[in-house]
Backbone as a ProteinNet text record, in pm:
[ID]
protein_1_A
[PRIMARY]
MIIARLIADPETLGDNLSLAMEMIEARDWEVAGAGMLDTCDEVLELEVVEGNPVGIRKILDQCFPDSDLLLSNGLIEVPNLFVSDMDSTMIGQECIDELADFAGLKDRIAAITERAMQGELDFESALRERVGLLKDLPEAAIKQCLDERIRPMDGARTLVSTLKARGCHTVLVTGGFHSFADPVAELLGFDRVVGNRLGLHEGVLTGGLVGGIVDSSVKKKVLFEETERLGGEVFSLATGDGANDIPMIEAASYGIAYRAKPKARSAADGWIDRGDLTAILSLLGVPRDQWVFD
[TERTIARY]
100.2	14	100.2	103.5	131.6	64.9	102.2	6.1	91.7	-23.4	38.9	-44.4	34.7	-27.1	-3.9	-109.5	-56.2	-121.2	-57.8	-154.5	-127	-239.1	-229.2	-351.9	-369.9	-444.5	-588.5	-650.6	-789.8	-905.3	-893.2	-979.4	-978.7	-885.4	-819	-799	-814.7	-811.2	-906.5	-1017.7	-1120.3	-1080.2	-1117.4	-1054.1	-957.2	-835.2	-686.7	-672	-788.2	-782.8	-838.5	-988.2	-1037.8	-927.9	-855.5	-752.6	-648.3	-577.5	-514.1	-541.1	-705.5	-725.8	-727.7	-827.1	-808.1	-673.7	-568.8	-467.3	-381.9	-407.2	-368.9	-406.5	-544.7	-643.4	-600.6	-592.2	-562.6	-409.7	-361.4	-236.1	-264.4	-375.3	-430	-351.1	-397.7	-391	-484	-508.4	-634.7	-633.8	-726.4	-750.6	-808.8	-725.5	-772.7	-899.5	-861.5	-903.8	-869.1	-975.1	-910.8	-964.4	-913.8	-981.1	-898.8	-944.2	-880.2	-903.9	-742.8	-695.3	-775.6	-834.3	-910.8	-825.4	-697.5	-620.3	-547.9	-543.9	-506.8	-607.4	-730.2	-820.7	-771.8	-612.1	-571.6	-494.7	-451	-407.6	-508.1	-515.3	-547	-458	-527.4	-424.6	-514.4	-423.2	-479.8	-415.5	-467.5	-404.5	-409.9	-309.1	-285.6	-266.3	-333.5	-309.8	-222.7	-110.4	15.2	50.5	45.2	86.1	237	308.3	453.2	497	581.9	593.8	688.8	770.9	782.9	655.5	593.5	455.3	388.2	350.3	246.8	279.7	433	486.5	494.7	505.4	494.1	411.4	244.7	105.4	78.6	116	78.2	178.5	312.7	371.8	305.1	238.7	172.8	58	-30.9	-173.5	-152.7	-18.1	-70.2	99.5	139.4	221.4	306.1	218.9	235.5	172.4	299	200.4	304.9	246.2	341	321	403.3	413.9	463.4	419.5	510.7	417	529.3	479.6	566.2	465.2	555	476.2	631.3	515.5	495.6	398	314.7	291.4	234.9	159.8	252.6	232.5	312.2	311.7	407.4	437	517.7	513.4	591.7	698.1	851.4	971.7	1008.5	1076.6	1221.1	1328.8	1379.3	1510.1	1499.3	1516.1	1545.6	1672.3	1690.2	1840.6	1792	1902.3	1811.9	1952.6	1980.3	2055.8	2053.4	2150.4	2085.3	2067.1	2165.6	2173.6	2033.9	1978.4	1874.2	1721.1	1765.3	1646.2	1629.1	1727.7	1643	1673.6	1774.9	1753.3	1743.5	1704	1723.1	1816.1	1934.9	2041.3	2129.5	2235.7	2407.9	2498.8	2534.2	2637.9	2768.9	2822.6	2930.5	2935.5	2796.5	2786.4	2793.1	2683.3	2691.6	2809	2897	3041.9	3104.4	3104.9	3165.1	3103	3017.7	2994.8	3032.7	3150.6	3199.8	3342.7	3372.4	3540.8	3520.4	3395.9	3383.8	3346.3	3365.4	3326.6	3182.8	3102.2	2975.2	2921.2	2912.9	2850.9	2983.9	3108.5	3196.3	3173.3	3195.1	3172.6	3018.1	2913.8	2802.9	2777.5	2823.2	2823.9	2870.1	2973.1	3053.1	2912.6	2879.9	2809.7	2673	2611.1	2464.9	2571.2	2659.4	2717.9	2694.6	2769.2	2790.8	2662.4	2555.6	2431.4	2340.6	2372	2347.7	2380.6	2513.8	2560.4	2666.1	2673.4	2770.1	2929.1	2973.7	3058.4	3132.3	3251.8	3272.6	3265.8	3224.3	3187.2	3282.2	3404	3486.4	3557.1	3625.7	3682.2	3633.8	3502.7	3433.5	3467.7	3422.8	3421	3548.1	3657.1	3780.9	3809.7	3814.5	3847.8	3736.3	3614	3558.4	3641.9	3624.2	3732	3845.3	3941.8	4042.3	4005.3	3910.9	3915.8	3876.2	3841	3797	3935	4024.2	4178.9	4227.7	4263.1	4276.5	4140.8	3998.6	3895	3865.6	3855	3884.6	3748.8	3790.1	3666.2	3532.8	3559.1	3472.8	3365.8	3391.6	3296.6	3161.4	3180.9	3166.5	3035.6	3057	2924.2	2862.6	2906.9	2863.8	2785.4	2807.2	2703.9	2609.5	2614.9	2512	2428.5	2458.7	2398.1	2290.8	2380.8	2332.4	2222.7	2280	2197.1	2188	2193.9	2144.7	2008.1	1903.3	1751.5	1679.6	1644.6	1584.7	1420.4	1440.4	1378	1182.7	1120.4	982.3	903.9	867.9	841.7	956.7	1086.8	1202.2	1201.4	1143.2	1156.7	1036.7	902.8	812.6	829.4	883.4	914.6	958.1	1078.4	1172	1138.4	1066.4	1022.8	912.5	827.4	696.9	750.6	841.5	901.9	944.7	1042.3	1114.2	957.7	895.3	798.5	699.6	767.1	695.7	783.7	909.4	1072.6	1153.1	1151	1229.7	1353.7	1466.6	1605.5	1619	1725.9	1719.6	1886.2	1873.1	2045.6	2030.2	2122	2167.1	2288.1	2301.8	2401.1	2463.1	2579	2560	2733.9	2752.1	2838.6	2943.6	2819.8	2871.8	2979.9	2922.8	3071.5	2968.9	3076.5	3026.2	3041.8	3094.6	3113.2	2960.2	2844.9	2709.9	2609.3	2641.8	2560.1	2540.1	2692.9	2622.4	2548.6	2496.4	2424.8	2295.3	2290.2	2150.9	2090.6	2154.8	2141.1	2050.8	2149.4	2087.8	1968.6	1955.4	1793.6	1695.2	1729.8	1621.3	1566.2	1701.8	1674.6	1734.1	1806.2	1866.2	1951.7	1984.1	2045.4	2171.1	2193.7	2345.3	2338.8	2481.1	2569.8	2676.4	2680.7	2761	2847	2935.8	2968.9	3122.3	3155.2	3278.9	3341	3487.8	3549.6	3623.6	3598.3	3710.7	3844.6	3952.9	4054.5	4096.7	4140.9	4121.5	4284.5	4344	4432.8	4488.8	4484.9	4540.8	4423.9	4299.5	4144.8	4163.7	4192.8	4169.7	4132.7	4071.9	4085.6	4189.3	4231	4340.9	4333.2	4182.2	4176.1	4194.5	4164.3	4137.4	4079.7	4096.2	3922.4	3988.5	3993	4052.7	3960.1	4016.4	3966.4	3906.9	3792.9	3741.8	3637.7	3610	3498.2	3362.7	3224.5	3175.5	3069.3	3089.4	3019.8	2884.3	2856	2732.8	2746.5	2868.8	2844.5	2871.3	2938.8	2899.1	2757.9	2713.2	2539.8	2486	2489.3	2441	2466.8	2611	2679.8	2600.5	2594.6	2541.2	2385	2335.8	2206.7	2189.4	2265	2291.4	2337.6	2431.3	2497.1	2423.8	2283.1	2192.5	2078.5	2067.1	1931.2	1944.5	2126.1	2150	2197	2204	2214.5	2091	1987.3	1848.4	1755.4	1831.6	1818.3	1648.7	1599.7	1465.3	1443.9	1297.2	1220.5	1237.6	1349.3	1350.5	1289.6	1221.4	1153.7	1237	1304.4	1339.1	1295.1	1354.5	1282.1	1432.4	1490.7	1552.8	1504.7	1575	1548.7	1653.2	1642.5	1762.9	1735.8	1818.2	1802.9	1868.1	1998.7	2109.9	2140.2	2235.3	2310.8	2362.1	2420	2511.8	2394.5	2252.4	2210.2	2129.7	2111.5	2035.4	2133.5	2213.3	2229.4	2158.3	2135.9	2097.5	1929.8	1862.1	1733.7	1680.7	1782	1717	1736.9	1827.2	1801.2	1758.7	1688.5	1600.8	1455.6	1404.6	1278.2	1168.2	1195.5	1095.8	1211.5	1193.1	1345.7	1239.3	1227	1161.1	1276	1222.9	1307.2	1268.2	1335.5	1222.1	1291.3	1185.3	1227.8	1357.4	1389.5	1500.5	1535.6	1685.9	1736.3	1656.4	1656	1613.1	1687.1	1763	1841.2	1832.2	1812.3	1764.6	1611.3	1524.3	1382.6	1341.5	1423.8	1350.1	1408.4	1528.2	1587.6	1510.7	1415.3	1317.6	1172.7	1163.9	978.4	872	972.7	827	925.3	824.5	879.4	767.3	839.2	819.6	828.6	695.3	722.5	643.4	536.8	415	379.9	426.3	440.3	544.7	523.1	663.3	697.9	800.1	842.9	739.7	667.7	559.9	460	479.5	385.5	456.9	544.6	609.9	534.5	477.4	401.1	274.6	209.8	107.3	84.2	187.6	242	214.9	281.4	307.9	169.5	56	-89.9	-71.4	16.2	33.4	-95.6	-169.2	-246.8	-232.7	-249.4	-204.7	-216.7	-305.1	-314.1	-240.9	-170.6	-20.7	96.9	118.8	245.5	304.8	407.1	495.7	526.3	527.3	534.4	565.6	736.8	806	809.1
-111.5	5.3	162.9	183.7	347.3	437.9	541.2	649.7	760.6	843.6	982.7	1082.9	1157.5	1280.2	1419.8	1460.3	1647.4	1734.9	1861.8	1996.1	2058.9	2123.4	2204.5	2309.7	2377.1	2519.4	2413.8	2466.8	2428.1	2425.6	2552.3	2575.7	2496.6	2446.8	2373.1	2221.5	2179.1	2028.6	1957.4	1948.9	1858	1852.1	1937.7	1861.3	1816.1	1860.9	1829.6	1645.7	1638.4	1509.5	1423.2	1469.7	1404.3	1341	1433.6	1406.1	1330.8	1327.3	1263	1072.4	1092.5	976.1	862.2	945.7	907	876.3	941.7	890.7	774.3	776.3	692.9	513	544.5	386.8	358.4	437.7	447.8	345.3	349.2	300.5	139.8	101.8	-15.8	-28	40.9	82.4	108.4	64.3	108.6	181.5	292.3	390	333.4	298.5	235.1	322.2	451.1	561.6	669.2	818	915.3	1026.7	1079.4	1181.6	1292.3	1379.2	1465.7	1401.7	1385.7	1363	1403.6	1332.9	1342.9	1432.8	1458.4	1533.3	1669.6	1651	1776.8	1813.4	1901.5	1880	1948.2	1984.8	2031.5	1955.2	1812.1	1742.1	1637.8	1619.3	1475.3	1352.2	1236.4	1123.5	1034.8	975.3	914.4	752.3	667.7	549	461	365.2	324	193.6	89.9	-90.4	-81	-166.8	-218.5	-107.9	-7.4	140.6	156.4	199	235.7	373.9	398.7	497.2	621.4	567.8	669.2	721.3	629.5	680.9	768.7	713.1	832.6	934.2	945.2	1070.2	1155	1097.7	1180.9	1237.5	1110.8	1211.4	1343.2	1263.4	1369.7	1532	1509.4	1635.3	1713.2	1653.5	1682.8	1755.3	1685.4	1740.2	1849.4	1824	1912.3	2002.8	2074.3	2106.5	2233.6	2277.2	2362.2	2294.9	2238.5	2172.1	2108.9	2064.7	2020.8	1849.6	1769.3	1603.4	1524.7	1369.2	1269.3	1159.4	1072.9	896.5	862.9	762.3	639.2	510.5	355.5	291.1	223.9	256.9	186.1	285.5	275.7	352.5	482	599.7	747.3	742.7	732.3	759.5	887.1	972.5	1060.2	989.6	1042.8	972.2	979.3	873.6	862	943.2	957.3	1043.5	1193.4	1249.6	1388.8	1430.7	1419.6	1460.9	1554.2	1697.6	1790	1885.2	1917.6	2044.8	2148.6	2252.6	2387.8	2497.2	2532.2	2665.7	2610.1	2711.2	2704.3	2631.3	2557	2459.6	2459.2	2500.5	2504.9	2694.5	2745.9	2876.7	2938.4	3070	3094.3	3170.1	3137.4	3179.5	3094.5	3094.6	3058.2	3100.1	3028.8	3141.1	3145.1	3108.6	3114.6	3215.3	3207.9	3331.9	3487.6	3479.2	3612.9	3588.6	3540	3606.6	3631.6	3613.1	3660	3796.6	3843	3959.4	4091.8	4018.3	4068.4	4123.8	4038.7	4030.5	4098.7	4141.2	4220.8	4087	3960.5	3855.1	3749.7	3811.9	3753	3671	3785.5	3750.4	3633.6	3627	3562.3	3400.6	3434	3257.2	3220.7	3301	3285.2	3193.6	3229.6	3143.1	3019.6	2995.6	2832.9	2750.9	2827.3	2757.3	2720.9	2804.6	2771.3	2634.4	2615.3	2551.6	2401.4	2438.3	2293.7	2270.6	2320.2	2264.5	2238.4	2282.8	2170.7	2051.5	2035.3	1887.2	1922.8	2027.9	2047.7	2054.7	2088.3	2075.8	1979.8	1930.6	1835.6	1918.1	1904	1916.3	2007.5	1907.5	1925.6	1997.6	2051.4	2142	2237.4	2269.2	2350.9	2459.2	2409.7	2378.7	2497.9	2428.3	2428.1	2586.8	2574.4	2719.7	2832.9	2816.3	2940.9	2965.7	2853.8	2896.9	2975.9	2926.4	2982.2	3121.8	3155.1	3271.5	3421.2	3340.3	3434.8	3446	3372.8	3421.7	3537.3	3565.8	3670.4	3808.2	3672.8	3757.5	3782.8	3873.6	3891.3	3816.8	3707.5	3622.2	3706.6	3804.6	3920.7	3914	3923.8	3898.8	3793.9	3678.6	3566.1	3605.9	3671.7	3718	3826.1	3916.2	4026.6	3956.3	3845.8	3795.8	3736.2	3630.1	3576.5	3685.7	3766.9	3869.8	3968.7	3982.4	4075	4011.1	3894.3	3827.8	3704.4	3610.6	3442	3458.6	3448.1	3410.7	3277.6	3241	3078.9	3065.5	2940.2	2961.6	2937.2	3010.1	2994.7	2812.2	2851.5	2721.6	2642.3	2627.3	2563.7	2554.3	2626.5	2610.8	2514.2	2582.8	2535.5	2324.8	2345.6	2211	2072	2154.8	2066.5	2058	2128.7	2147.1	2056	2061	1947.2	1813	1751.1	1645.7	1633.3	1699.5	1640.9	1633.3	1703.6	1647	1565.6	1482	1366.1	1256.1	1266.5	1205.5	1170.9	1267.2	1208.1	1331.5	1200.2	1265.2	1357.7	1459	1573.4	1601.7	1609.3	1599.9	1704.8	1810.5	1923.7	1884	1833.7	1833.6	1901.3	1947.3	2084	2076.3	2110.1	2161	2262.9	2341.4	2474.3	2428.9	2523.3	2572.9	2537.5	2488.3	2534	2627.3	2712.6	2872.1	2947.5	2875.3	2915.8	2795.8	2657.9	2527.6	2603.8	2592.1	2571.4	2694.5	2794.8	2893.3	2847.4	2831.3	2799.3	2672.4	2566.8	2459.9	2464.6	2566.4	2601.1	2731.4	2773.8	2827	2777.8	2637.9	2576	2463.7	2451	2304.1	2146.3	2219.3	2070.9	1973.8	1862.5	1761.6	1764.6	1748.1	1734.8	1821.7	1833.1	1956.4	1848.6	1858.9	1823.9	1880.8	1920.6	2016.2	2042.7	2142	2175.7	2260.1	2307.9	2335.6	2481	2587.2	2678.9	2685.9	2735.9	2744.7	2901.4	2878.1	3039.8	3067.7	3150.8	3183.1	3358.8	3378.5	3521.5	3617	3587	3601.3	3606.4	3589.5	3560.4	3457.8	3408.5	3309.2	3291.5	3152.3	3097.8	3026.2	3041.2	3034.2	2875.1	2789.9	2656.7	2585.1	2459.2	2399.9	2261.9	2272.2	2182.1	2058.1	1932.3	1819.8	1812.5	1671.9	1642.9	1701.2	1652.2	1758	1708.4	1765.8	1701.2	1690.5	1594.5	1660.7	1508.6	1484.1	1393.3	1246	1222.8	1035.6	1083	1187.8	1188.7	1211.9	1323.5	1305.5	1210.3	1114.7	957	870.8	920.6	829.1	848.5	987.2	989	986.1	1003.3	921.8	754.4	684.5	555.9	537.6	619.2	589.1	654.8	723.2	735.1	649	623	526.3	374.8	335.5	214.8	266.2	434	399	400.8	449.2	477.8	285.4	192.8	78.4	48.1	-74.3	-108.3	-40.1	-56.7	21.3	155.3	201.7	396.9	420.1	522.3	603.3	744.6	774.4	851.6	959.2	1072.1	1189.7	1263.8	1290.5	1389.2	1513.4	1596.6	1714.1	1812.8	1881.1	1930.5	1989.9	2090.8	2128.3	2129.5	2066.2	2073.8	1940.2	1892.1	1768.3	1741.2	1806.1	1725.7	1639	1660.6	1615.4	1495.7	1468.4	1334.3	1195.8	1197.5	1055.2	1043.4	1149.3	1128.1	1131.5	1231.4	1203.6	1058.5	1013.1	856.5	781.3	773.1	684.8	674.7	821.9	814.7	727.9	706.3	646.2	747.4	844.5	994.9	1107.3	1088.1	1209.8	1365	1433.2	1551.6	1680.4	1720.6	1802.5	1964.9	2081.6	2201.2	2264.4	2339.2	2405.6	2381.1	2311.1	2224.2	2248.3	2224.9	2231	2086	2113.8	2000	1821.2	1834.2	1706.3	1644.2	1757.8	1706.7	1699.6	1729.6	1715.3	1616.8	1548.7	1422.9	1320.7	1358	1234.3	1182.3	1321.8	1242.6	1192.8	1177.4	1102.5	1220.8	1325.2	1416.5	1541.5	1683.5	1785.7	1932.2	1997.3	2122.7	2243.5	2290.4	2388.5	2472.1	2504.4	2555.3	2640.2	2560.2	2613.7	2634.8	2653.4	2680.3	2528.5	2525.4	2373.9	2313.9	2382	2310.7	2250.7	2257.9	2192.3	2041.6	2016.6	1893.8	1819.5	1863.5	1840.9	1784.5	1873.6	1828.4	1699.8	1689.5	1566	1432.2	1456.4	1389.4	1331.1	1451.1	1376.2	1443.7	1545.5	1594.3	1714.1	1699	1795.9	1913.7	2052.3	2152.2	2215.6	2194	2227.4	2141.7	2013	1952.5	2021.4	2097.2	2192.8	2232.3	2250.8	2337.8	2455	2600	2727.2	2778.4	2762.5	2826.5	2976.9
-22.2	21.2	-34.2	-123.3	-119	-31.2	64.8	97.3	57.8	18.2	-37.9	53.9	82.1	155.2	103.1	28.6	16.9	44.9	41.8	77	-48.1	-111.7	-203.4	-230.6	-328.6	-321.2	-343.2	-190.3	-167.1	-308.1	-331.5	-474.4	-589.9	-633.3	-733	-670.3	-543.9	-522.5	-538.7	-593.6	-610.6	-784	-893.7	-998.9	-1042.2	-965.5	-952.6	-911.4	-772	-731.9	-849.9	-905	-978.5	-1137	-1147.3	-1266.4	-1237.7	-1107.1	-1043	-1089.6	-952.3	-974	-1074	-1194.8	-1339.4	-1395.3	-1401	-1444.1	-1391.6	-1252.1	-1171.5	-1196.8	-1229.4	-1280.8	-1400.6	-1441	-1630.7	-1645.7	-1523.3	-1493.8	-1457.1	-1442.7	-1368.3	-1229.8	-1161.9	-999	-947.7	-802.4	-750.1	-674.9	-673.1	-552.2	-448.8	-319.3	-221.6	-152.3	-78.4	-46.8	-76.8	-66.5	-62	3.1	64.3	216.1	263.2	314.9	412.2	532.4	598.8	740.4	870.4	937.4	1056.9	1124.6	1152.4	1233.8	1203.3	1019.8	984.8	884.5	861.7	753.4	627.2	631.7	496	423.7	481.7	422.7	355.4	223.4	161	165.1	190.6	155.7	54	5.1	-71.4	-67.3	-63.9	-86.4	-200.3	-280.9	-383.5	-351.1	-404.9	-378.8	-540.3	-494.1	-582.3	-701.6	-691.5	-771.4	-734.9	-824.6	-869.6	-776.2	-672.8	-626	-718.3	-805.8	-888	-980.3	-1027.7	-1143.9	-1053.5	-917.5	-850.9	-855.5	-786.7	-743	-870.9	-1053.2	-1125.9	-1162.3	-1162.1	-1152.6	-1094.4	-906.2	-826.5	-834	-907	-888.7	-1047.6	-1175	-1274.5	-1230.9	-1147.8	-1102.5	-1003.7	-868.5	-820.4	-803.4	-911.3	-905.3	-805.6	-731.2	-630.4	-479.8	-410.6	-326.3	-265.5	-86.4	-25.8	-39.7	-57.3	-54.7	24.1	90.3	127.7	87.2	11.6	-37.6	77	81.7	144.9	119.6	151.4	107.1	233.2	297.1	419.7	496.7	622.2	736.3	765.5	741.1	786.9	902.6	1039.6	1106.2	1228.7	1295.1	1361.9	1337.7	1362.3	1339.6	1506.1	1477.7	1601.1	1599.8	1496.7	1412	1324.6	1323.2	1253.3	1212.7	1120.2	1044.6	971.2	989	893.6	831.2	729.4	693.5	741.4	748	777.3	677.9	634.4	531.6	413.8	424.5	336.4	378.5	482.6	505.4	656.7	780.3	881.7	909.5	833.3	855.4	664.3	670.5	503.8	472.2	480.7	424.4	433	293.9	306.7	351.3	502.9	604.3	518.2	453.7	360.2	302.7	203.1	108.1	178.8	325.3	375.2	461.9	490.8	573.7	423.6	339.1	227.2	202.6	253.9	184.8	272	386.5	474.4	447	308.9	238.5	108.3	78.9	-52.5	-186.1	-65.2	-227.7	-241	-192.3	-168.6	-332.7	-398.8	-571.2	-628.3	-600.2	-616	-573.5	-428.3	-353	-361.1	-374.8	-381	-549.5	-626.2	-766.3	-721.1	-652.4	-639.9	-557.6	-464.7	-356	-419.4	-514.6	-604	-700.1	-766.4	-847.3	-737.3	-613.4	-539	-547.2	-502	-451.6	-523.8	-682.8	-785	-845.2	-784.1	-794.1	-921	-978.8	-1075	-995.4	-883	-851	-748.3	-712.1	-635.4	-487.2	-384.1	-269.9	-196.1	-216.6	-62.9	-109.9	-305.1	-358.3	-365.6	-409.2	-376.5	-252.5	-136.4	-23.8	25.4	25.3	40.4	-59.6	-179.9	-264.3	-191.4	-137	-76.2	50.9	121.9	233.1	218.6	131.2	136.2	53.5	26.2	-43	81.1	147.4	309.9	386.7	373.3	436.3	480.1	587.4	684.6	724.5	701	748.2	920.5	967.5	1096.8	1192.7	1273.3	1326.4	1367.5	1402.4	1439.5	1339.8	1244.7	1135.7	1125.2	1207.5	1213.8	1294.3	1405.9	1536.3	1445.4	1364.6	1331.3	1206.3	1121.6	1027.7	1105.6	1181.7	1294.6	1332.5	1404.3	1479.3	1374	1224.3	1139	1019.7	1000.2	874.3	915.3	995.8	1003.5	1042.7	1005.2	1077.5	1034.2	1135.6	1102.1	975.4	946.1	844	916	883.5	913.8	951.9	1078.1	1114.4	1146.2	1196.2	1209.1	1365.9	1425.4	1553.7	1631.7	1567	1594.5	1565	1443.9	1372.7	1524.7	1516.9	1562.5	1758.6	1787.3	1932.7	1940.4	1835.3	1821.7	1783.1	1743.4	1706.6	1827.7	1895.6	2018.3	2150.3	2152.9	2217.4	2215.1	2111.2	2072.5	2124.5	2129	2194.2	2051	1976.8	1846.6	1881.9	1832.3	1835.8	1731.4	1727.2	1651.2	1621.2	1501.9	1465.9	1350.1	1363	1248.7	1242.7	1039.3	1033.3	875.6	882.3	775.1	724.3	571.7	527	545.4	642.1	659.8	804.3	914.9	991.1	1141.3	1219.5	1385.1	1458.9	1419.3	1466.6	1421	1313.3	1281.4	1326	1319.8	1329.3	1505	1564.1	1678.5	1770.5	1705.9	1775.9	1744.1	1603.8	1538.1	1578.7	1635.2	1699.5	1847.5	1937.5	2028	2042.5	1908.7	1900.4	1887.1	1772.9	1717.7	1832	1901.3	2020.2	1973.2	1888.8	1845.4	1929.6	1944.8	2003.6	2002.3	1879.3	1838.2	1719.7	1726	1577.9	1519.1	1379.9	1309.4	1242.7	1194.7	1104.7	1095.3	993.1	973.6	1063.8	1073.9	1167.8	1061.6	1075.3	1023.9	1096.4	1034.2	1088.5	1163.6	1213.5	1312.4	1381.4	1341.1	1393.5	1451.5	1585.1	1618.5	1603.8	1600.6	1539.8	1391.6	1312.7	1145.8	1112.9	972.3	976.7	855.1	879.8	807.8	659.5	620.2	466.3	479.8	614.4	591.3	705.6	683.6	767.4	874.9	977.7	1087.8	1078.5	1036.9	1074.8	929.7	989.1	873.7	775	651.4	565.4	627.4	624.2	651.2	506.9	425.9	251.5	255.9	181.1	136.9	235.6	236.8	243	447.9	483.1	642.8	647.4	596.5	666.4	646.3	526.5	558	657.3	673.9	820.6	928.9	959.8	1077.9	1091.2	962.2	984.8	998.2	955.2	963.4	1111	1189	1321.7	1445.8	1434.8	1517.1	1506.9	1366.6	1327.9	1466.7	1454.2	1482.2	1663.7	1714.2	1845.4	1936	1847.1	1869.6	1903	1786.8	1806.9	1785.3	1773.8	1744.7	1598.1	1638.2	1492.5	1470.7	1393.8	1384.5	1259.1	1277.4	1180.4	1163.3	1014.1	1021.7	951.3	983.3	882.9	849.6	725	619.4	608.9	607.6	536.4	484.1	345.6	277.7	173.6	87.4	-37.4	-141.3	-105.3	-231.9	-261.9	-337.6	-436.3	-256.5	-172.2	-62.4	25.3	12.5	128.5	49.8	-93.6	-147.2	-63.9	-6.9	-10.1	189.5	204.7	335.5	310.9	246.8	199.9	137.2	46.7	5	129.6	233.2	352	432.3	455.3	573.9	513.3	609.2	615.4	515.4	560.5	480.3	454.9	362.8	303.5	246.1	264.9	233.1	215.8	67.6	-8.2	27.4	84.7	92.7	19	-23	-147.3	-193.1	-265.8	-309.8	-469.1	-445	-638.9	-708.9	-790.7	-863.9	-826	-854.8	-804.3	-666	-569.5	-457.9	-439.7	-500.4	-481.2	-563.4	-711.2	-726.7	-680.4	-580.4	-487.5	-362.4	-362.7	-217.4	-223.1	-94.9	-62.4	-95.6	-76.6	-42.9	-93.3	-45.9	-87.6	1.6	36.2	64.9	-25.7	-130.7	-219.2	-186.3	-111.2	-79.1	73.4	121.4	315.3	365.7	448	540	637.6	732.3	755.2	858.3	907	974.2	872.7	740.2	655.6	638.2	732.3	756.4	858.9	972	1061.7	1024.7	937	876.7	788.8	698	651.6	749.3	835.4	950.4	1029.3	993	1041.2	1234.9	1287.1	1373.5	1372	1466.2	1522.2	1546.2	1436.4	1547.5	1662.9	1726.4	1878.5	1951.7	1903.5	1951.8	1915.4	1813	1759.3	1914.4	1937.4	2039.4	1990.5	2025.3	1988.5	2066	2071	2160.1	2182
[MASK]
++++++++++++++++++++++++++++++++++++++++++++++++++++++++++++++++++++++++++++++++++++++++++++++++++++++++++++++++++++++++++++++++++++++++++++++++++++++++++++++++++++++++++++++++++++++++++++++++++++++++++++++++++++++++++++++++++++++++++++++++++++++++++++++++++++++++++++++++++++++++++++++++++++++

């Protein structure tokens, strides 16, 4: 049984649902049920018997192009583990691009960041190149950047707090830097942080990194480590927006792409294109009166 949940424009929902059901049944797949969730009346749930997830996803994407969606091969549960990217997912900025602005290099570095997120460049070499360009930038620019530029994505704190209230372990894993990720994680309530460390000496950036690189393989490894540590049957949720998040998104029970680049969106079990991060709670079936607003 394939379960599809989506949030779409209520004015076009009925017509688009009829079209989607016709297209699904034209493939000789059976729609066993369709209706709004009792717990979240803005969420439509479809149950499809013996359907192909890729085919169903394609149909729903075509019929509901501006929507939030989650597909699952079975019942959808609130996860025990939440692992998320930071930049452009839990916060609305790319930290290295904003930091680069203090060195007068934002456009140059942002262009490299965009190509890396699209999957056009090797992540590690692109990261080292960008960090190298920041050599001799004062350490004080990091705090100024945090204070003036870095803001949580809408719904981020409510998503994390609500999941934690239901016993979910939360991990922020980023190809960015602890200098930003640690305060962001504290603000949002994450239990663990995994990230890169900028080299610093006598109050300025060295242009290098300290220790290993957190890339796509490390993000996936963190998800597996936490799953094993929790033990038993673990439902995991991973969110991200770029190519570096794809292995983690694919490995999770539910991989959701948040306003993502095309490659990351295509790899995910679902996406958030319409709402803010609290749309994930709705897709998981958590009633609004049980959300935690800190």
